[in-house]
PDB file of C-alpha atoms in Angstrom:
ATOM      1  CA  UNK A   1      -2.938  38.138   5.934  1.00 39.00           C
ATOM      2  CA  UNK A   2      -0.047  40.471   6.716  1.00 47.00           C
ATOM      3  CA  UNK A   3       3.072  39.619   4.752  1.00 48.00           C
ATOM      4  CA  UNK A   4       1.278  37.142   2.473  1.00 47.00           C
ATOM      5  CA  UNK A   5       1.576  37.739  -1.249  1.00 53.00           C
ATOM      6  CA  UNK A   6      -1.609  37.867  -3.274  1.00 57.00           C
ATOM      7  CA  UNK A   7      -2.239  34.917  -5.560  1.00 66.00           C
ATOM      8  CA  UNK A   8      -1.538  35.531  -9.239  1.00 82.00           C
ATOM      9  CA  UNK A   9      -4.596  36.040 -11.408  1.00 83.00           C
ATOM     10  CA  UNK A  10      -5.009  35.289 -15.080  1.00 92.00           C
ATOM     11  CA  UNK A  11      -7.302  37.360 -17.333  1.00 92.00           C
ATOM     12  CA  UNK A  12      -9.515  34.752 -19.023  1.00 95.00           C
ATOM     13  CA  UNK A  13     -12.306  34.475 -21.579  1.00 96.00           C
ATOM     14  CA  UNK A  14     -14.199  31.768 -23.451  1.00 97.00           C
ATOM     15  CA  UNK A  15     -14.395  32.178 -27.212  1.00 98.00           C
ATOM     16  CA  UNK A  16     -14.926  30.790 -30.659  1.00 98.00           C
ATOM     17  CA  UNK A  17     -11.712  30.886 -32.687  1.00 98.00           C
ATOM     18  CA  UNK A  18     -12.013  30.958 -36.491  1.00 97.00           C
ATOM     19  CA  UNK A  19     -10.090  28.710 -38.848  1.00 96.00           C
ATOM     20  CA  UNK A  20      -7.682  30.189 -41.407  1.00 97.00           C
ATOM     21  CA  UNK A  21     -10.319  30.653 -44.142  1.00 96.00           C
ATOM     22  CA  UNK A  22     -12.699  32.568 -41.854  1.00 97.00           C
ATOM     23  CA  UNK A  23      -9.797  34.558 -40.403  1.00 97.00           C
ATOM     24  CA  UNK A  24      -8.719  35.603 -43.906  1.00 97.00           C
ATOM     25  CA  UNK A  25     -12.223  36.741 -44.838  1.00 96.00           C
ATOM     26  CA  UNK A  26     -12.585  38.698 -41.580  1.00 97.00           C
ATOM     27  CA  UNK A  27      -9.184  40.306 -42.049  1.00 96.00           C
ATOM     28  CA  UNK A  28     -10.154  41.398 -45.587  1.00 95.00           C
ATOM     29  CA  UNK A  29     -13.407  42.903 -44.253  1.00 94.00           C
ATOM     30  CA  UNK A  30     -11.408  44.782 -41.618  1.00 94.00           C
ATOM     31  CA  UNK A  31      -9.069  46.174 -44.268  1.00 94.00           C
ATOM     32  CA  UNK A  32     -11.998  47.360 -46.409  1.00 91.00           C
ATOM     33  CA  UNK A  33     -13.623  49.057 -43.396  1.00 91.00           C
ATOM     34  CA  UNK A  34     -10.315  50.640 -42.393  1.00 92.00           C
ATOM     35  CA  UNK A  35      -9.988  52.235 -45.848  1.00 89.00           C
ATOM     36  CA  UNK A  36     -13.299  54.026 -45.242  1.00 86.00           C
ATOM     37  CA  UNK A  37     -12.992  55.113 -41.629  1.00 81.00           C
ATOM     38  CA  UNK A  38      -9.438  54.597 -40.434  1.00 89.00           C
ATOM     39  CA  UNK A  39      -8.872  52.977 -37.102  1.00 92.00           C
ATOM     40  CA  UNK A  40      -6.611  50.255 -35.795  1.00 93.00           C
ATOM     41  CA  UNK A  41      -7.155  46.905 -37.463  1.00 94.00           C
ATOM     42  CA  UNK A  42      -7.126  43.858 -35.240  1.00 95.00           C
ATOM     43  CA  UNK A  43      -4.247  41.477 -35.908  1.00 94.00           C
ATOM     44  CA  UNK A  44      -5.252  38.256 -37.695  1.00 95.00           C
ATOM     45  CA  UNK A  45      -4.128  36.163 -34.726  1.00 94.00           C
ATOM     46  CA  UNK A  46      -6.492  38.032 -32.394  1.00 95.00           C
ATOM     47  CA  UNK A  47      -9.728  37.720 -34.394  1.00 97.00           C
ATOM     48  CA  UNK A  48     -12.299  35.791 -32.337  1.00 97.00           C
ATOM     49  CA  UNK A  49     -15.858  35.823 -30.997  1.00 98.00           C
ATOM     50  CA  UNK A  50     -16.036  36.137 -27.203  1.00 96.00           C
ATOM     51  CA  UNK A  51     -18.655  33.896 -25.602  1.00 96.00           C
ATOM     52  CA  UNK A  52     -18.073  34.820 -21.953  1.00 95.00           C
ATOM     53  CA  UNK A  53     -15.505  37.166 -20.417  1.00 93.00           C
ATOM     54  CA  UNK A  54     -14.346  35.846 -17.036  1.00 93.00           C
ATOM     55  CA  UNK A  55     -11.847  38.574 -16.144  1.00 91.00           C
ATOM     56  CA  UNK A  56      -9.211  37.912 -13.508  1.00 92.00           C
ATOM     57  CA  UNK A  57      -9.252  34.332 -12.178  1.00 94.00           C
ATOM     58  CA  UNK A  58      -6.867  33.014  -9.517  1.00 93.00           C
ATOM     59  CA  UNK A  59      -4.320  30.618 -11.006  1.00 92.00           C
ATOM     60  CA  UNK A  60      -5.227  27.904  -8.496  1.00 93.00           C
ATOM     61  CA  UNK A  61      -8.804  27.805  -9.842  1.00 94.00           C
ATOM     62  CA  UNK A  62      -7.846  27.145 -13.464  1.00 95.00           C
ATOM     63  CA  UNK A  63      -7.472  23.324 -13.268  1.00 96.00           C
ATOM     64  CA  UNK A  64     -10.973  23.011 -11.732  1.00 95.00           C
ATOM     65  CA  UNK A  65     -12.342  25.426 -14.311  1.00 96.00           C
ATOM     66  CA  UNK A  66     -10.857  23.405 -17.181  1.00 96.00           C
ATOM     67  CA  UNK A  67     -12.297  20.181 -15.750  1.00 96.00           C
ATOM     68  CA  UNK A  68     -15.765  21.688 -15.235  1.00 95.00           C
ATOM     69  CA  UNK A  69     -15.883  23.209 -18.723  1.00 96.00           C
ATOM     70  CA  UNK A  70     -15.115  19.789 -20.169  1.00 94.00           C
ATOM     71  CA  UNK A  71     -18.581  18.711 -19.017  1.00 93.00           C
ATOM     72  CA  UNK A  72     -20.317  21.441 -21.029  1.00 94.00           C
ATOM     73  CA  UNK A  73     -21.958  19.867 -24.039  1.00 86.00           C
ATOM     74  CA  UNK A  74     -23.251  21.428 -27.179  1.00 90.00           C
ATOM     75  CA  UNK A  75     -23.819  20.823 -30.845  1.00 93.00           C
ATOM     76  CA  UNK A  76     -21.531  22.029 -33.593  1.00 96.00           C
ATOM     77  CA  UNK A  77     -23.194  24.702 -35.714  1.00 97.00           C
ATOM     78  CA  UNK A  78     -22.703  27.030 -38.641  1.00 97.00           C
ATOM     79  CA  UNK A  79     -22.403  30.728 -37.906  1.00 97.00           C
ATOM     80  CA  UNK A  80     -23.274  32.985 -40.837  1.00 97.00           C
ATOM     81  CA  UNK A  81     -21.393  36.288 -40.450  1.00 97.00           C
ATOM     82  CA  UNK A  82     -23.343  38.614 -42.707  1.00 95.00           C
ATOM     83  CA  UNK A  83     -23.454  41.997 -40.974  1.00 93.00           C
ATOM     84  CA  UNK A  84     -20.941  44.793 -40.436  1.00 93.00           C
ATOM     85  CA  UNK A  85     -21.720  47.215 -37.659  1.00 91.00           C
ATOM     86  CA  UNK A  86     -20.230  50.264 -35.966  1.00 91.00           C
ATOM     87  CA  UNK A  87     -20.567  51.190 -32.321  1.00 91.00           C
ATOM     88  CA  UNK A  88     -20.085  54.945 -32.093  1.00 89.00           C
ATOM     89  CA  UNK A  89     -19.729  54.971 -28.306  1.00 90.00           C
ATOM     90  CA  UNK A  90     -16.494  52.962 -28.396  1.00 91.00           C
ATOM     91  CA  UNK A  91     -15.497  53.415 -32.076  1.00 91.00           C
ATOM     92  CA  UNK A  92     -15.511  49.705 -32.926  1.00 93.00           C
ATOM     93  CA  UNK A  93     -16.300  48.158 -36.306  1.00 94.00           C
ATOM     94  CA  UNK A  94     -17.470  44.566 -35.951  1.00 95.00           C
ATOM     95  CA  UNK A  95     -18.757  41.605 -37.948  1.00 96.00           C
ATOM     96  CA  UNK A  96     -21.839  39.786 -36.707  1.00 96.00           C
ATOM     97  CA  UNK A  97     -24.822  37.736 -37.737  1.00 95.00           C
ATOM     98  CA  UNK A  98     -28.360  38.809 -38.582  1.00 93.00           C
ATOM     99  CA  UNK A  99     -29.702  35.490 -37.288  1.00 94.00           C
ATOM    100  CA  UNK A 100     -28.228  33.846 -34.221  1.00 94.00           C
ATOM    101  CA  UNK A 101     -28.127  30.053 -34.249  1.00 96.00           C
ATOM    102  CA  UNK A 102     -29.987  28.506 -31.307  1.00 96.00           C
ATOM    103  CA  UNK A 103     -26.906  26.338 -30.666  1.00 96.00           C
ATOM    104  CA  UNK A 104     -24.811  29.485 -30.084  1.00 97.00           C
ATOM    105  CA  UNK A 105     -27.216  30.886 -27.486  1.00 95.00           C
ATOM    106  CA  UNK A 106     -27.489  27.427 -25.903  1.00 95.00           C
ATOM    107  CA  UNK A 107     -23.706  27.172 -25.604  1.00 96.00           C
ATOM    108  CA  UNK A 108     -23.412  30.604 -23.981  1.00 95.00           C
ATOM    109  CA  UNK A 109     -26.174  29.754 -21.496  1.00 94.00           C
ATOM    110  CA  UNK A 110     -24.558  26.400 -20.639  1.00 95.00           C
ATOM    111  CA  UNK A 111     -21.205  28.111 -20.081  1.00 96.00           C
ATOM    112  CA  UNK A 112     -22.754  30.797 -17.853  1.00 94.00           C
ATOM    113  CA  UNK A 113     -24.553  28.128 -15.806  1.00 93.00           C
ATOM    114  CA  UNK A 114     -21.358  26.117 -15.344  1.00 94.00           C
ATOM    115  CA  UNK A 115     -19.423  29.229 -14.295  1.00 95.00           C
ATOM    116  CA  UNK A 116     -22.154  30.179 -11.801  1.00 92.00           C
ATOM    117  CA  UNK A 117     -21.939  26.670 -10.289  1.00 92.00           C
ATOM    118  CA  UNK A 118     -18.218  27.313  -9.758  1.00 93.00           C
ATOM    119  CA  UNK A 119     -18.990  30.661  -8.071  1.00 91.00           C
ATOM    120  CA  UNK A 120     -17.246  32.539 -10.851  1.00 88.00           C
ATOM    121  CA  UNK A 121     -19.162  35.751 -11.309  1.00 73.00           C
ATOM    122  CA  UNK A 122     -19.665  36.864 -14.874  1.00 77.00           C
ATOM    123  CA  UNK A 123     -21.101  40.229 -15.885  1.00 71.00           C
ATOM    124  CA  UNK A 124     -24.724  39.786 -16.946  1.00 71.00           C
ATOM    125  CA  UNK A 125     -24.493  41.851 -20.082  1.00 73.00           C
ATOM    126  CA  UNK A 126     -26.604  41.120 -23.111  1.00 81.00           C
ATOM    127  CA  UNK A 127     -24.721  38.738 -25.385  1.00 89.00           C
ATOM    128  CA  UNK A 128     -24.116  40.302 -28.802  1.00 92.00           C
ATOM    129  CA  UNK A 129     -22.146  37.833 -30.935  1.00 96.00           C
ATOM    130  CA  UNK A 130     -19.530  39.792 -32.866  1.00 96.00           C
ATOM    131  CA  UNK A 131     -15.920  39.787 -34.022  1.00 97.00           C
ATOM    132  CA  UNK A 132     -14.119  43.099 -33.490  1.00 96.00           C
ATOM    133  CA  UNK A 133     -12.401  44.149 -36.731  1.00 96.00           C
ATOM    134  CA  UNK A 134     -11.313  47.743 -35.983  1.00 95.00           C
ATOM    135  CA  UNK A 135     -10.767  49.860 -32.884  1.00 94.00           C
ATOM    136  CA  UNK A 136     -10.615  53.664 -32.803  1.00 92.00           C
ATOM    137  CA  UNK A 137     -12.499  53.814 -36.102  1.00 90.00           C
ATOM    138  CA  UNK A 138     -14.174  56.979 -37.319  1.00 84.00           C
ATOM    139  CA  UNK A 139     -16.880  55.696 -39.633  1.00 77.00           C
ATOM    140  CA  UNK A 140     -18.897  58.653 -40.899  1.00 70.00           C
ATOM    141  CA  UNK A 141     -20.886  57.015 -43.675  1.00 73.00           C
ATOM    142  CA  UNK A 142     -21.903  53.586 -44.820  1.00 78.00           C
ATOM    143  CA  UNK A 143     -19.736  50.589 -44.137  1.00 83.00           C
ATOM    144  CA  UNK A 144     -18.353  48.612 -47.088  1.00 81.00           C
ATOM    145  CA  UNK A 145     -20.288  45.768 -48.641  1.00 81.00           C
ATOM    146  CA  UNK A 146     -19.903  42.565 -46.723  1.00 83.00           C
ATOM    147  CA  UNK A 147     -20.485  39.171 -48.262  1.00 81.00           C
ATOM    148  CA  UNK A 148     -21.524  36.414 -45.905  1.00 94.00           C
ATOM    149  CA  UNK A 149     -18.800  34.347 -44.255  1.00 96.00           C
ATOM    150  CA  UNK A 150     -19.789  30.784 -43.382  1.00 97.00           C
ATOM    151  CA  UNK A 151     -18.070  29.784 -40.140  1.00 97.00           C
ATOM    152  CA  UNK A 152     -18.340  26.092 -39.220  1.00 97.00           C
ATOM    153  CA  UNK A 153     -18.087  26.129 -35.406  1.00 97.00           C
ATOM    154  CA  UNK A 154     -16.859  22.845 -33.960  1.00 96.00           C
ATOM    155  CA  UNK A 155     -15.202  23.883 -30.678  1.00 97.00           C
ATOM    156  CA  UNK A 156     -14.934  26.543 -28.004  1.00 98.00           C
ATOM    157  CA  UNK A 157     -11.745  27.583 -26.228  1.00 98.00           C
ATOM    158  CA  UNK A 158     -10.491  29.005 -22.931  1.00 98.00           C
ATOM    159  CA  UNK A 159      -8.037  31.818 -23.590  1.00 97.00           C
ATOM    160  CA  UNK A 160      -5.747  33.979 -21.525  1.00 96.00           C
ATOM    161  CA  UNK A 161      -5.405  37.645 -22.441  1.00 94.00           C
ATOM    162  CA  UNK A 162      -1.911  39.016 -21.831  1.00 89.00           C
ATOM    163  CA  UNK A 163      -1.715  42.786 -22.055  1.00 80.00           C
ATOM    164  CA  UNK A 164       1.368  44.710 -23.136  1.00 76.00           C
ATOM    165  CA  UNK A 165       2.329  48.007 -24.730  1.00 74.00           C
ATOM    166  CA  UNK A 166       2.169  46.238 -28.111  1.00 73.00           C
ATOM    167  CA  UNK A 167      -1.485  45.287 -27.523  1.00 73.00           C
ATOM    168  CA  UNK A 168      -3.197  42.137 -26.328  1.00 80.00           C
ATOM    169  CA  UNK A 169      -1.707  38.736 -26.981  1.00 89.00           C
ATOM    170  CA  UNK A 170      -3.879  35.677 -26.516  1.00 94.00           C
ATOM    171  CA  UNK A 171      -2.806  32.252 -25.308  1.00 94.00           C
ATOM    172  CA  UNK A 172      -4.952  29.163 -25.693  1.00 96.00           C
ATOM    173  CA  UNK A 173      -5.275  27.230 -22.437  1.00 96.00           C
ATOM    174  CA  UNK A 174      -7.819  24.549 -23.423  1.00 97.00           C
ATOM    175  CA  UNK A 175     -10.401  23.691 -26.046  1.00 97.00           C
ATOM    176  CA  UNK A 176     -13.491  21.467 -26.237  1.00 97.00           C
ATOM    177  CA  UNK A 177     -15.091  19.889 -29.296  1.00 96.00           C
ATOM    178  CA  UNK A 178     -18.785  20.343 -29.944  1.00 96.00           C
ATOM    179  CA  UNK A 179     -20.888  17.360 -31.034  1.00 92.00           C
ATOM    180  CA  UNK A 180     -21.258  16.897 -34.788  1.00 84.00           C
ATOM    181  CA  UNK A 181     -24.892  16.950 -35.869  1.00 70.00           C
TER     182      UNK A 181
END
């Protein structure tokens, strides 16, 4: 419409957010990897595991999105972070898991289904559960030793990503508990 302003969009994603103990262990792993290959370490307050990236969503759709996501069920689970990896194509060092819990894949599928029912398109990329530790890393050799980190996952969250010259800042919009098993 001529003269009509475009509706504001928010850059959103669904994620698992670690508690302080897991965050500390991930931050220490990032520091050890940085000593070997340089790079920009992720700030402690930004460490997370993205479940689904939604991208830009119109502000008016957020209340309906929050309500619909509240109906997504799932069981709490334990995520065993036991692998450090390096993606050469984008120079990222990450922490991941050798074995993916079925509950994690089930949660991601349930979230994708709910988003599709809301006509929110989500890129159909292969889901690789990981926590980014370093960006712009130059790992030439082996990554440092990495002891397993036990992450008790009891909720998922809807986050807004706010970009600035200082880097991304994340704001929690909503969170949902997973069922204790």
